Amino acid sequence: MATPVLRWCCLGRRCVFAGIGGGSRRGRGVPTGSTSSEKRGQSSVAQQPLITAQKPRKGEREWAAVVGLEIHAQIASNSKLFSGSQVDFAAPPNSLVSFFDASLPGTLPVLNRRCVEAAVMTGLALDCHINRRSLFDRKHYFYADLPAGYQITQQRLPIAVNGRLAYSICVGKRRSQMVTRTAGVKQIQLEQDSGKSLHDSLRSQTLIDLNRAGVGLLEVVLEPDMSCGEEAAAAVRELQLILQALGTSQANMAEGQLRVDANISVHHPGEPLGIRTEVKNLNSARFLAKAIDCEIQRQISELENGGKILNETRSFDYKLGCTVPMRDKEGKQDYRFMPEPNLPPLLLYDSRSLPIGTDPQQVIDIDRIRERLPELPRVTREKLVQQYGMLPEHSFALLNEVGLLEFFQNVIKETRAEPKKVTSWVLNTLLGFLKQQNLAVSESPVTPSALAELLDLLDRKAISSSAAKQVFEELWRSKGKTPAQMVAEKKLELMQDAEALEQLCRSTLEAHPQVVTDVKKGNPRAINKLIGLVRRATLGRADPTAIKEVLERQLSS
Amino acid sequence: MLGRTLREVSAALKQGQVTPTELCQRCLSLIKKTKFLNAYITVSEEVALKQAAESEKRYKKGHSLGDLDGIPVAVKDNFSTAGIETTCASNMLKGYVPPYNATVVQKLLDQGALLMGKTNLDEFAMGSGSTDGIFGPVKNPWSYSKQYREKRKQKSHGENEDSNWLITGGSSGGSAAAVSAFTCFAALGSDTGGSTRNPAAHCGVVGLKPSYGLVSRHGLIPLVNSMDVPGILTRCVDDAAIVLGILAGHDPKDSTTIQDPVKPFALPTLTDVSKLCIGIPKEYLTPELSSEVQSLWSKAANLFESEGAKVIEVSLPHTSYSIVCYHVLCTSEVASNMARFDGLEYGHRCDIDVSTEAMYAATRREGFNDVVRGRILSGNFFLLKENYENYFVKAQKVRRLIARDFVNVFNSGVDVLLTPTTLSEAIPHTEFIREDNRTRSAQDDLFTQAVNMAGLPAVSVPMALSSQGLPVGLQFIGRAFCDQQLLTVAKWFEKRVQFPVIQLQELMDDCSSIFENEKLASVSLK
């Protein structure tokens, strides 16, 4: 990172969390900034780590940052939240617009059952309390891509409240240790998406596409329990995995299905929270952490230079690498909230409260949705750790790539190789190749079966691991051949002839008396040199352990 | 034929005494003759004649669609009609042709009704006179009735008669005038604070405001969503019941309609009222009430009592807060509902294109009249964060108290409340415009408005002519969703009072051929 780092730092490997177990714990439920007058919930387990990358110099004080998130996830649904229009990311402009979406006078909203179920399911997955009764409100503002002049949302009484999102980040010197943290979920609310404005500055006109207008969104509000970009990014990533596992949102950030706003403030530990800013539209996974850290950095610099933080809305300019005030949201907005009069309260039931004789099509039974909850990523990872003795970070890595876990499981099914070996091959070799060529798991030229066969060969000691790497490369390049064929073609089988190996070892010792002397003097590294020499002589087809055995025997005789 | 009730003309159609096309043409001709009433904004002549031809085919084949097949109807111009301009009497929607039918309009058409046209109103239904729309005021047909003219001659002060025409009341004045002047047999109005009942009373027709949630609002361009109800204007209570039977019921497009199935119903003829309990709310006896209306109200109460009904004085203690509370709730919803009129998707758009905001501002300034803009301004004030609790939330609480007043009264055993509909009979336009729209609305909604707060059904039934020869209507208020019971009582009352038929012969001299050999008055409308 080229940005000048003051004493604050939470980027990359320099992130230090000093607050754990320390005296500066604060409960969650603390607003991100002093402009918020809302009183939030009870205290909980989340910690407020202090960021003290370097020891403060004399007379200088530490800074702590507080980050809360508002995440908008487009609900995976065939139709919009209040109309029958289709939802399709790639449709031609204004081709998916119902009379209601265009706010034709006299049209009324009709709530989409699927969207409600998605909200309930997401709420359950995030340990939320599901409100049996929730309300819809109108939030007013004039904007060209908001046809009705208001958005229908759930401001007063949302569908789900008081949940938690557990996520993990890497800590420790080598960042090899996973630590689980928790962010409170303040609420989940259903609301409408807006349309899109396309500004044509050349002709100084704005074009409106209403395809997205009225698409159902889940707004997930995370309590200000995070303290840096990395934590925020990890929380968002975990939420994304959960939504995808549930199927309630495709949560693809590149397609705008997951959009993040962050509330950020900084303060000195032990002092009241600072003024917060809101950084809007953090719509790229790549820039999320960076944008938040830049804003924290900016606020600290501002305050240290005697400046003030304004309660304002900013956006991240990824070209400049910093946040800038948003011009169009200048001035105080009063959304003039009002109950939506055309939608009666949304009532949900559970198996106990379900009125007898009701048409199941007309009501939503929370318990039935609970039964249908799929396995959550956290559980999947725990199972991987338990079942295969996998390191937690490996279980994270497996889930992080779409289709990678399935690939892994298919390999496991077909091979006799150790799970650890499989994990290593999938995460290092396969993933490395995929990343290098920017391919999705589904696009891998090497199939799970081929990798399984290759690992079997390795397991049987039919080939050495370096030969296996070579085979993998060949498989990657030329589809259609089996690993066995490849091994036969390239003559990569491991040397099984013990006599020949004895012979090779002996001649190697004879050819390098100096190294032999080193070994005898007690230099432990010398033996490795010899092993390397023998391996080279076998063209990598001998097992290093076998070589070592023979060498040691010959040296000691 | 045109003077008959819907039920009678429906029977005549079935018996082949008249064909739908003949009926349609007669109405169209009368609409032209009475054009000066300004009851219609749009006359959908072609559509109506085409519908009539189709209806005629059905009658010839012997399978008509029902009571409404071939019946000319009119629809207030704040209901969306596919392919027919829908203006709300506002510049904002001038030229707006909706692509869809309101559910109630669709239901009428599905029954074979002939849509004669779209009727005049106050801009966006904001008013109580039908005087504040861009197409000008609606004139009350009674201004030209023999009954009224004769009375005026008696005390003639040499005033210019033509400049002294009467208002219809509103905001559904066009629909009331259309039914009153025989240009159609039923009309749709809308009722948010009395907009159907008020002009019904002034025009001597029946005006029904059904229970909130019984009839779909989909396609009704809203004033106050939580109070709006499509209203029905007809010449007699039975007709209102027929139309209600067709319109009522759940609409998947309006989530506030009740789920329970509603069946069309015929009103029973009540012979015995001794088991009825009629409540007379004492708060409705206000100083502003004209003595004539007050005495007719007492007379009506006595009528019930003399026939054996129990008539008791009841109290609706929060009535006096209704108007101010309505003002807050109405303007707030108006501010919200009107936000969509920005000139982008439909409707008026100004020529200014410096910026989107400038375009919005000019479009809305040009598109809305002072009344609409005034309500938007107050509504936005009440919804401001710092005012919301003090105004909107308080008004909602008061609204609940008002609704509870009614519940308490009905729980105490009262079946139906009997009240005046308006303070007085219709007044001349020149007199009406001495006060501004806000004052008038506050005065004129006095007896009708609380009903909307509570979502109850209510109907205004013409009772008698005043000393000036003008109609006076009384209002019956029923329990929520007991619309049928309410109408049954209203029907009994209607039969007893024998309200006189409007005599428009002079006005229609030219159309004498239409009325030739016809008794203008029908049996129930002598």
Short mmCIF file of N, CA, C and O in Angstrom, two decimals, chain B residues 140-151 166 465 468-471 501-507:
data_model
loop_
_atom_site.label_atom_id
_atom_site.label_comp_id
_atom_site.label_asym_id
_atom_site.label_seq_id
_atom_site.Cartn_x
_atom_site.Cartn_y
_atom_site.Cartn_z
N ASN B 140 -76.14 21.94 -11.53
CA ASN B 140 -77.13 21.02 -10.97
C ASN B 140 -78.39 21.00 -11.85
O ASN B 140 -78.99 22.05 -12.10
N PRO B 141 -78.78 19.80 -12.35
CA PRO B 141 -79.97 19.73 -13.21
C PRO B 141 -81.21 20.34 -12.55
O PRO B 141 -82.09 20.85 -13.24
N TRP B 142 -81.24 20.32 -11.22
CA TRP B 142 -82.40 20.87 -10.52
C TRP B 142 -82.54 22.38 -10.74
O TRP B 142 -83.61 22.95 -10.53
N SER B 143 -81.41 23.02 -11.12
CA SER B 143 -81.50 24.46 -11.43
C SER B 143 -82.54 24.69 -12.52
O SER B 143 -83.11 25.78 -12.63
N TYR B 144 -82.73 23.69 -13.37
CA TYR B 144 -83.61 23.85 -14.53
C TYR B 144 -84.91 23.08 -14.38
O TYR B 144 -85.65 22.90 -15.33
N SER B 145 -85.17 22.58 -13.18
CA SER B 145 -86.38 21.79 -12.97
C SER B 145 -87.59 22.69 -12.83
O SER B 145 -87.49 23.85 -12.42
N LYS B 146 -88.72 22.13 -13.19
CA LYS B 146 -89.97 22.86 -13.05
C LYS B 146 -90.20 23.21 -11.58
O LYS B 146 -90.57 24.35 -11.25
N GLN B 147 -89.89 22.22 -10.71
CA GLN B 147 -90.13 22.42 -9.29
C GLN B 147 -89.41 23.66 -8.76
O GLN B 147 -89.98 24.48 -8.04
N TYR B 148 -88.13 23.78 -9.10
CA TYR B 148 -87.32 24.88 -8.59
C TYR B 148 -87.71 26.19 -9.25
O TYR B 148 -87.84 27.23 -8.59
N ARG B 149 -87.93 26.15 -10.57
CA ARG B 149 -88.24 27.38 -11.32
C ARG B 149 -89.55 28.00 -10.84
O ARG B 149 -89.65 29.22 -10.71
N GLU B 150 -90.52 27.15 -10.59
CA GLU B 150 -91.82 27.68 -10.13
C GLU B 150 -91.67 28.40 -8.80
O GLU B 150 -92.22 29.47 -8.60
N LYS B 151 -90.91 27.79 -7.90
CA LYS B 151 -90.71 28.42 -6.60
C LYS B 151 -89.97 29.76 -6.76
O LYS B 151 -90.27 30.72 -6.06
N LEU B 166 -77.36 26.27 -9.77
CA LEU B 166 -76.92 25.70 -8.50
C LEU B 166 -75.75 24.74 -8.71
O LEU B 166 -75.64 24.11 -9.76
N LEU B 465 -88.45 17.62 -1.18
CA LEU B 465 -87.98 18.89 -1.72
C LEU B 465 -88.09 19.95 -0.64
O LEU B 465 -89.01 19.95 0.18
N GLN B 468 -87.67 25.60 -1.38
CA GLN B 468 -87.23 26.17 -2.66
C GLN B 468 -87.44 25.21 -3.82
O GLN B 468 -87.07 25.52 -4.96
N GLY B 469 -87.93 24.02 -3.51
CA GLY B 469 -88.12 23.03 -4.57
C GLY B 469 -86.85 22.27 -4.89
O GLY B 469 -86.69 21.78 -6.01
N LEU B 470 -85.95 22.19 -3.93
CA LEU B 470 -84.69 21.47 -4.16
C LEU B 470 -84.59 20.24 -3.27
O LEU B 470 -85.10 20.23 -2.15
N PRO B 471 -83.92 19.21 -3.79
CA PRO B 471 -83.87 17.96 -3.03
C PRO B 471 -83.06 18.05 -1.74
O PRO B 471 -82.06 18.77 -1.68
N VAL B 501 -90.04 13.04 -8.69
CA VAL B 501 -89.12 12.96 -9.82
C VAL B 501 -88.80 14.38 -10.31
O VAL B 501 -89.68 15.25 -10.32
N ILE B 502 -87.60 14.58 -10.71
CA ILE B 502 -87.21 15.89 -11.26
C ILE B 502 -87.97 16.11 -12.57
O ILE B 502 -88.11 15.21 -13.39
N GLN B 503 -88.49 17.29 -12.72
CA GLN B 503 -89.24 17.60 -13.94
C GLN B 503 -88.42 18.52 -14.82
O GLN B 503 -88.25 19.70 -14.53
N LEU B 504 -87.93 17.91 -15.85
CA LEU B 504 -87.03 18.65 -16.73
C LEU B 504 -87.64 18.89 -18.11
O LEU B 504 -86.92 19.13 -19.07
N GLN B 505 -88.99 18.82 -18.21
CA GLN B 505 -89.63 18.93 -19.52
C GLN B 505 -89.20 20.17 -20.28
O GLN B 505 -88.84 20.12 -21.44
N GLU B 506 -89.23 21.30 -19.57
CA GLU B 506 -88.88 22.56 -20.23
C GLU B 506 -87.51 22.49 -20.85
O GLU B 506 -87.29 22.82 -22.00
N LEU B 507 -86.62 22.00 -20.01
CA LEU B 507 -85.24 21.87 -20.45
C LEU B 507 -85.13 20.98 -21.68
O LEU B 507 -84.33 21.20 -22.57
#
